[in-house]
Amino acid sequence: MDVKEIRGSSLQNYRSKVVTQKGQDKTNAKSVEPKYSGADTFVKSTEDKTEPSTYKLAKKKLSAKEVQELKDAENNSKTEFVKQFINDTINNQNKLLGKSTESGIPKMSKDTSDLLTKIFGSLENAYPEVATTPEDAEKAISKGGAYSVEAVSDRIMTMAKALAGDDPNKLQQMRDAVEKGFAQAGLDFKRATTNDLPQICIDTHTEVMKRFDELQGKTSAPKDNNSKNN
């Protein structure tokens, strides 16, 4: 066998292998070709190693001024709460004198009713029902009645002490709020009747202020003793 025959045979074998390999590649390509389902599908790359970013809320430290503003807002809210309670309660005393026969519990927000319930146990304890007959009304404003000087003073002081706690400064704020509440009740009564508050309301105010004097005297006693010792 000469060199030409060897070369020709080798070339033929090479071409045969190439053709066979191409055929196998086409077959393999067809076998892995995905079928189209009619909807595009997004496949996330497994090589995407980008970590998701996270947002952290930075805590803002309130300035001294902002803290004081929050405290003032809270105190103002309590002051308005006390003023409204005084006004409503004194108004109920006046209703028992024949001015009105409306319900003793005024309309109020849920927050207000929740706070009253927390302080007094129930709304009915905060605002006892206003009697509708002359006999029952007389009993209600007499000694031992739900709207007597003593009973109303008890409720006012219960509220003031609950909101002030043991803080003498807050107790003074409650006293100021009570004063404003009585003043507002007096203005409202005068607009409606052109008269000053009835004697029972005046007596209630006097009794409440007397109790504040006693309570504030007790809370300020330690300071007075310390000053004497110094």
PDB file of N, CA and C in Angstrom, residues 101-154:
ATOM      1  N   THR A 101     -83.725  68.165  82.260  1.00  0.00           N
ATOM      2  CA  THR A 101     -83.924  66.758  82.649  1.00  0.00           C
ATOM      3  C   THR A 101     -83.164  65.836  81.710  1.00  0.00           C
ATOM      4  N   GLU A 102     -82.124  66.354  81.075  1.00  0.00           N
ATOM      5  CA  GLU A 102     -81.332  65.541  80.151  1.00  0.00           C
ATOM      6  C   GLU A 102     -80.509  64.499  80.900  1.00  0.00           C
ATOM      7  N   SER A 103     -79.951  63.547  80.133  1.00  0.00           N
ATOM      8  CA  SER A 103     -79.116  62.502  80.723  1.00  0.00           C
ATOM      9  C   SER A 103     -77.906  63.101  81.416  1.00  0.00           C
ATOM     10  N   GLY A 104     -77.474  62.449  82.504  1.00  0.00           N
ATOM     11  CA  GLY A 104     -76.327  62.950  83.252  1.00  0.00           C
ATOM     12  C   GLY A 104     -74.995  62.641  82.607  1.00  0.00           C
ATOM     13  N   ILE A 105     -74.944  61.719  81.628  1.00  0.00           N
ATOM     14  CA  ILE A 105     -73.683  61.365  80.977  1.00  0.00           C
ATOM     15  C   ILE A 105     -73.609  62.071  79.621  1.00  0.00           C
ATOM     16  N   PRO A 106     -72.692  63.022  79.454  1.00  0.00           N
ATOM     17  CA  PRO A 106     -72.583  63.756  78.189  1.00  0.00           C
ATOM     18  C   PRO A 106     -71.947  62.908  77.098  1.00  0.00           C
ATOM     19  N   LYS A 107     -72.042  63.381  75.860  1.00  0.00           N
ATOM     20  CA  LYS A 107     -71.381  62.705  74.752  1.00  0.00           C
ATOM     21  C   LYS A 107     -69.877  62.916  74.889  1.00  0.00           C
ATOM     22  N   MET A 108     -69.107  61.881  74.581  1.00  0.00           N
ATOM     23  CA  MET A 108     -67.658  61.979  74.739  1.00  0.00           C
ATOM     24  C   MET A 108     -66.970  60.989  73.818  1.00  0.00           C
ATOM     25  N   SER A 109     -65.672  61.210  73.606  1.00  0.00           N
ATOM     26  CA  SER A 109     -64.888  60.306  72.771  1.00  0.00           C
ATOM     27  C   SER A 109     -64.589  59.022  73.532  1.00  0.00           C
ATOM     28  N   LYS A 110     -64.161  58.008  72.798  1.00  0.00           N
ATOM     29  CA  LYS A 110     -63.822  56.725  73.429  1.00  0.00           C
ATOM     30  C   LYS A 110     -62.643  56.890  74.382  1.00  0.00           C
ATOM     31  N   ASP A 111     -61.658  57.706  73.990  1.00  0.00           N
ATOM     32  CA  ASP A 111     -60.497  57.929  74.858  1.00  0.00           C
ATOM     33  C   ASP A 111     -60.926  58.521  76.200  1.00  0.00           C
ATOM     34  N   THR A 112     -61.865  59.477  76.136  1.00  0.00           N
ATOM     35  CA  THR A 112     -62.345  60.113  77.362  1.00  0.00           C
ATOM     36  C   THR A 112     -63.118  59.125  78.225  1.00  0.00           C
ATOM     37  N   SER A 113     -64.007  58.362  77.604  1.00  0.00           N
ATOM     38  CA  SER A 113     -64.793  57.388  78.365  1.00  0.00           C
ATOM     39  C   SER A 113     -63.897  56.311  78.970  1.00  0.00           C
ATOM     40  N   ASP A 114     -62.854  55.914  78.239  1.00  0.00           N
ATOM     41  CA  ASP A 114     -61.919  54.909  78.758  1.00  0.00           C
ATOM     42  C   ASP A 114     -61.162  55.437  79.975  1.00  0.00           C
ATOM     43  N   LEU A 115     -60.746  56.705  79.907  1.00  0.00           N
ATOM     44  CA  LEU A 115     -60.009  57.288  81.026  1.00  0.00           C
ATOM     45  C   LEU A 115     -60.908  57.455  82.248  1.00  0.00           C
ATOM     46  N   LEU A 116     -62.141  57.898  82.029  1.00  0.00           N
ATOM     47  CA  LEU A 116     -63.083  58.040  83.139  1.00  0.00           C
ATOM     48  C   LEU A 116     -63.366  56.687  83.792  1.00  0.00           C
ATOM     49  N   THR A 117     -63.511  55.664  82.964  1.00  0.00           N
ATOM     50  CA  THR A 117     -63.753  54.320  83.485  1.00  0.00           C
ATOM     51  C   THR A 117     -62.561  53.829  84.295  1.00  0.00           C
ATOM     52  N   LYS A 118     -61.357  54.149  83.823  1.00  0.00           N
ATOM     53  CA  LYS A 118     -60.145  53.750  84.538  1.00  0.00           C
ATOM     54  C   LYS A 118     -60.066  54.432  85.903  1.00  0.00           C
ATOM     55  N   ILE A 119     -60.463  55.696  85.971  1.00  0.00           N
ATOM     56  CA  ILE A 119     -60.370  56.455  87.219  1.00  0.00           C
ATOM     57  C   ILE A 119     -61.481  56.090  88.203  1.00  0.00           C
ATOM     58  N   PHE A 120     -62.721  55.990  87.684  1.00  0.00           N
ATOM     59  CA  PHE A 120     -63.883  55.818  88.566  1.00  0.00           C
ATOM     60  C   PHE A 120     -64.480  54.408  88.574  1.00  0.00           C
ATOM     61  N   GLY A 121     -64.014  53.571  87.665  1.00  0.00           N
ATOM     62  CA  GLY A 121     -64.564  52.221  87.606  1.00  0.00           C
ATOM     63  C   GLY A 121     -65.651  52.056  86.572  1.00  0.00           C
ATOM     64  N   SER A 122     -66.402  53.129  86.318  1.00  0.00           N
ATOM     65  CA  SER A 122     -67.450  53.117  85.294  1.00  0.00           C
ATOM     66  C   SER A 122     -67.876  54.550  85.005  1.00  0.00           C
ATOM     67  N   LEU A 123     -68.532  54.750  83.880  1.00  0.00           N
ATOM     68  CA  LEU A 123     -69.032  56.086  83.536  1.00  0.00           C
ATOM     69  C   LEU A 123     -70.127  56.515  84.502  1.00  0.00           C
ATOM     70  N   GLU A 124     -70.911  55.542  84.975  1.00  0.00           N
ATOM     71  CA  GLU A 124     -72.001  55.853  85.896  1.00  0.00           C
ATOM     72  C   GLU A 124     -71.481  56.384  87.229  1.00  0.00           C
ATOM     73  N   ASN A 125     -70.280  55.902  87.614  1.00  0.00           N
ATOM     74  CA  ASN A 125     -69.671  56.425  88.843  1.00  0.00           C
ATOM     75  C   ASN A 125     -69.145  57.840  88.642  1.00  0.00           C
ATOM     76  N   ALA A 126     -68.664  58.110  87.438  1.00  0.00           N
ATOM     77  CA  ALA A 126     -68.158  59.452  87.136  1.00  0.00           C
ATOM     78  C   ALA A 126     -69.294  60.453  87.000  1.00  0.00           C
ATOM     79  N   TYR A 127     -70.342  60.024  86.310  1.00  0.00           N
ATOM     80  CA  TYR A 127     -71.521  60.872  86.100  1.00  0.00           C
ATOM     81  C   TYR A 127     -72.771  60.121  86.567  1.00  0.00           C
ATOM     82  N   PRO A 128     -73.082  60.162  87.861  1.00  0.00           N
ATOM     83  CA  PRO A 128     -74.293  59.495  88.336  1.00  0.00           C
ATOM     84  C   PRO A 128     -75.528  60.025  87.597  1.00  0.00           C
ATOM     85  N   GLU A 129     -76.507  59.165  87.476  1.00  0.00           N
ATOM     86  CA  GLU A 129     -77.722  59.540  86.748  1.00  0.00           C
ATOM     87  C   GLU A 129     -78.392  60.730  87.410  1.00  0.00           C
ATOM     88  N   VAL A 130     -78.877  61.631  86.583  1.00  0.00           N
ATOM     89  CA  VAL A 130     -79.561  62.818  87.081  1.00  0.00           C
ATOM     90  C   VAL A 130     -81.038  62.494  87.291  1.00  0.00           C
ATOM     91  N   ALA A 131     -81.505  62.700  88.504  1.00  0.00           N
ATOM     92  CA  ALA A 131     -82.904  62.404  88.825  1.00  0.00           C
ATOM     93  C   ALA A 131     -83.846  63.308  88.030  1.00  0.00           C
ATOM     94  N   THR A 132     -85.025  62.786  87.739  1.00  0.00           N
ATOM     95  CA  THR A 132     -85.975  63.538  86.912  1.00  0.00           C
ATOM     96  C   THR A 132     -87.207  64.001  87.686  1.00  0.00           C
ATOM     97  N   THR A 133     -87.349  63.553  88.904  1.00  0.00           N
ATOM     98  CA  THR A 133     -88.495  63.994  89.711  1.00  0.00           C
ATOM     99  C   THR A 133     -88.008  64.973  90.771  1.00  0.00           C
ATOM    100  N   PRO A 134     -88.847  65.902  91.196  1.00  0.00           N
ATOM    101  CA  PRO A 134     -88.440  66.877  92.211  1.00  0.00           C
ATOM    102  C   PRO A 134     -87.966  66.229  93.515  1.00  0.00           C
ATOM    103  N   GLU A 135     -88.619  65.154  93.908  1.00  0.00           N
ATOM    104  CA  GLU A 135     -88.247  64.485  95.155  1.00  0.00           C
ATOM    105  C   GLU A 135     -86.842  63.880  95.054  1.00  0.00           C
ATOM    106  N   ASP A 136     -86.597  63.150  93.960  1.00  0.00           N
ATOM    107  CA  ASP A 136     -85.288  62.513  93.777  1.00  0.00           C
ATOM    108  C   ASP A 136     -84.188  63.552  93.565  1.00  0.00           C
ATOM    109  N   ALA A 137     -84.537  64.637  92.892  1.00  0.00           N
ATOM    110  CA  ALA A 137     -83.553  65.698  92.674  1.00  0.00           C
ATOM    111  C   ALA A 137     -83.131  66.316  93.999  1.00  0.00           C
ATOM    112  N   GLU A 138     -84.095  66.499  94.889  1.00  0.00           N
ATOM    113  CA  GLU A 138     -83.799  67.064  96.197  1.00  0.00           C
ATOM    114  C   GLU A 138     -82.873  66.146  96.992  1.00  0.00           C
ATOM    115  N   LYS A 139     -83.111  64.841  96.890  1.00  0.00           N
ATOM    116  CA  LYS A 139     -82.258  63.877  97.570  1.00  0.00           C
ATOM    117  C   LYS A 139     -80.844  63.882  96.983  1.00  0.00           C
ATOM    118  N   ALA A 140     -80.750  64.041  95.676  1.00  0.00           N
ATOM    119  CA  ALA A 140     -79.455  63.975  94.999  1.00  0.00           C
ATOM    120  C   ALA A 140     -78.523  65.101  95.402  1.00  0.00           C
ATOM    121  N   ILE A 141     -79.090  66.297  95.688  1.00  0.00           N
ATOM    122  CA  ILE A 141     -78.233  67.434  96.024  1.00  0.00           C
ATOM    123  C   ILE A 141     -78.115  67.643  97.535  1.00  0.00           C
ATOM    124  N   SER A 142     -78.858  66.843  98.284  1.00  0.00           N
ATOM    125  CA  SER A 142     -78.766  66.932  99.753  1.00  0.00           C
ATOM    126  C   SER A 142     -77.588  66.109 100.248  1.00  0.00           C
ATOM    127  N   LYS A 143     -77.223  66.275 101.509  1.00  0.00           N
ATOM    128  CA  LYS A 143     -76.102  65.551 102.078  1.00  0.00           C
ATOM    129  C   LYS A 143     -76.298  64.046 101.919  1.00  0.00           C
ATOM    130  N   GLY A 144     -75.271  63.387 101.386  1.00  0.00           N
ATOM    131  CA  GLY A 144     -75.356  61.955 101.128  1.00  0.00           C
ATOM    132  C   GLY A 144     -75.815  61.631  99.721  1.00  0.00           C
ATOM    133  N   GLY A 145     -76.295  62.630  98.973  1.00  0.00           N
ATOM    134  CA  GLY A 145     -76.764  62.419  97.607  1.00  0.00           C
ATOM    135  C   GLY A 145     -75.618  62.391  96.617  1.00  0.00           C
ATOM    136  N   ALA A 146     -75.906  61.889  95.417  1.00  0.00           N
ATOM    137  CA  ALA A 146     -74.864  61.732  94.390  1.00  0.00           C
ATOM    138  C   ALA A 146     -74.313  63.057  93.896  1.00  0.00           C
ATOM    139  N   TYR A 147     -75.093  64.132  94.015  1.00  0.00           N
ATOM    140  CA  TYR A 147     -74.627  65.447  93.563  1.00  0.00           C
ATOM    141  C   TYR A 147     -74.581  66.456  94.707  1.00  0.00           C
ATOM    142  N   SER A 148     -74.403  65.951  95.913  1.00  0.00           N
ATOM    143  CA  SER A 148     -74.207  66.832  97.062  1.00  0.00           C
ATOM    144  C   SER A 148     -72.828  67.469  96.983  1.00  0.00           C
ATOM    145  N   VAL A 149     -72.611  68.471  97.813  1.00  0.00           N
ATOM    146  CA  VAL A 149     -71.310  69.143  97.854  1.00  0.00           C
ATOM    147  C   VAL A 149     -70.196  68.131  98.133  1.00  0.00           C
ATOM    148  N   GLU A 150     -70.419  67.270  99.090  1.00  0.00           N
ATOM    149  CA  GLU A 150     -69.391  66.301  99.473  1.00  0.00           C
ATOM    150  C   GLU A 150     -69.100  65.295  98.361  1.00  0.00           C
ATOM    151  N   ALA A 151     -70.159  64.757  97.736  1.00  0.00           N
ATOM    152  CA  ALA A 151     -69.983  63.724  96.708  1.00  0.00           C
ATOM    153  C   ALA A 151     -69.288  64.278  95.468  1.00  0.00           C
ATOM    154  N   VAL A 152     -69.691  65.463  95.051  1.00  0.00           N
ATOM    155  CA  VAL A 152     -69.070  66.069  93.868  1.00  0.00           C
ATOM    156  C   VAL A 152     -67.610  66.412  94.167  1.00  0.00           C
ATOM    157  N   SER A 153     -67.353  66.925  95.350  1.00  0.00           N
ATOM    158  CA  SER A 153     -65.971  67.242  95.745  1.00  0.00           C
ATOM    159  C   SER A 153     -65.117  65.980  95.765  1.00  0.00           C
ATOM    160  N   ASP A 154     -65.693  64.878  96.247  1.00  0.00           N
ATOM    161  CA  ASP A 154     -64.966  63.602  96.251  1.00  0.00           C
ATOM    162  C   ASP A 154     -64.536  63.206  94.846  1.00  0.00           C
TER     163      ASP A 154
END
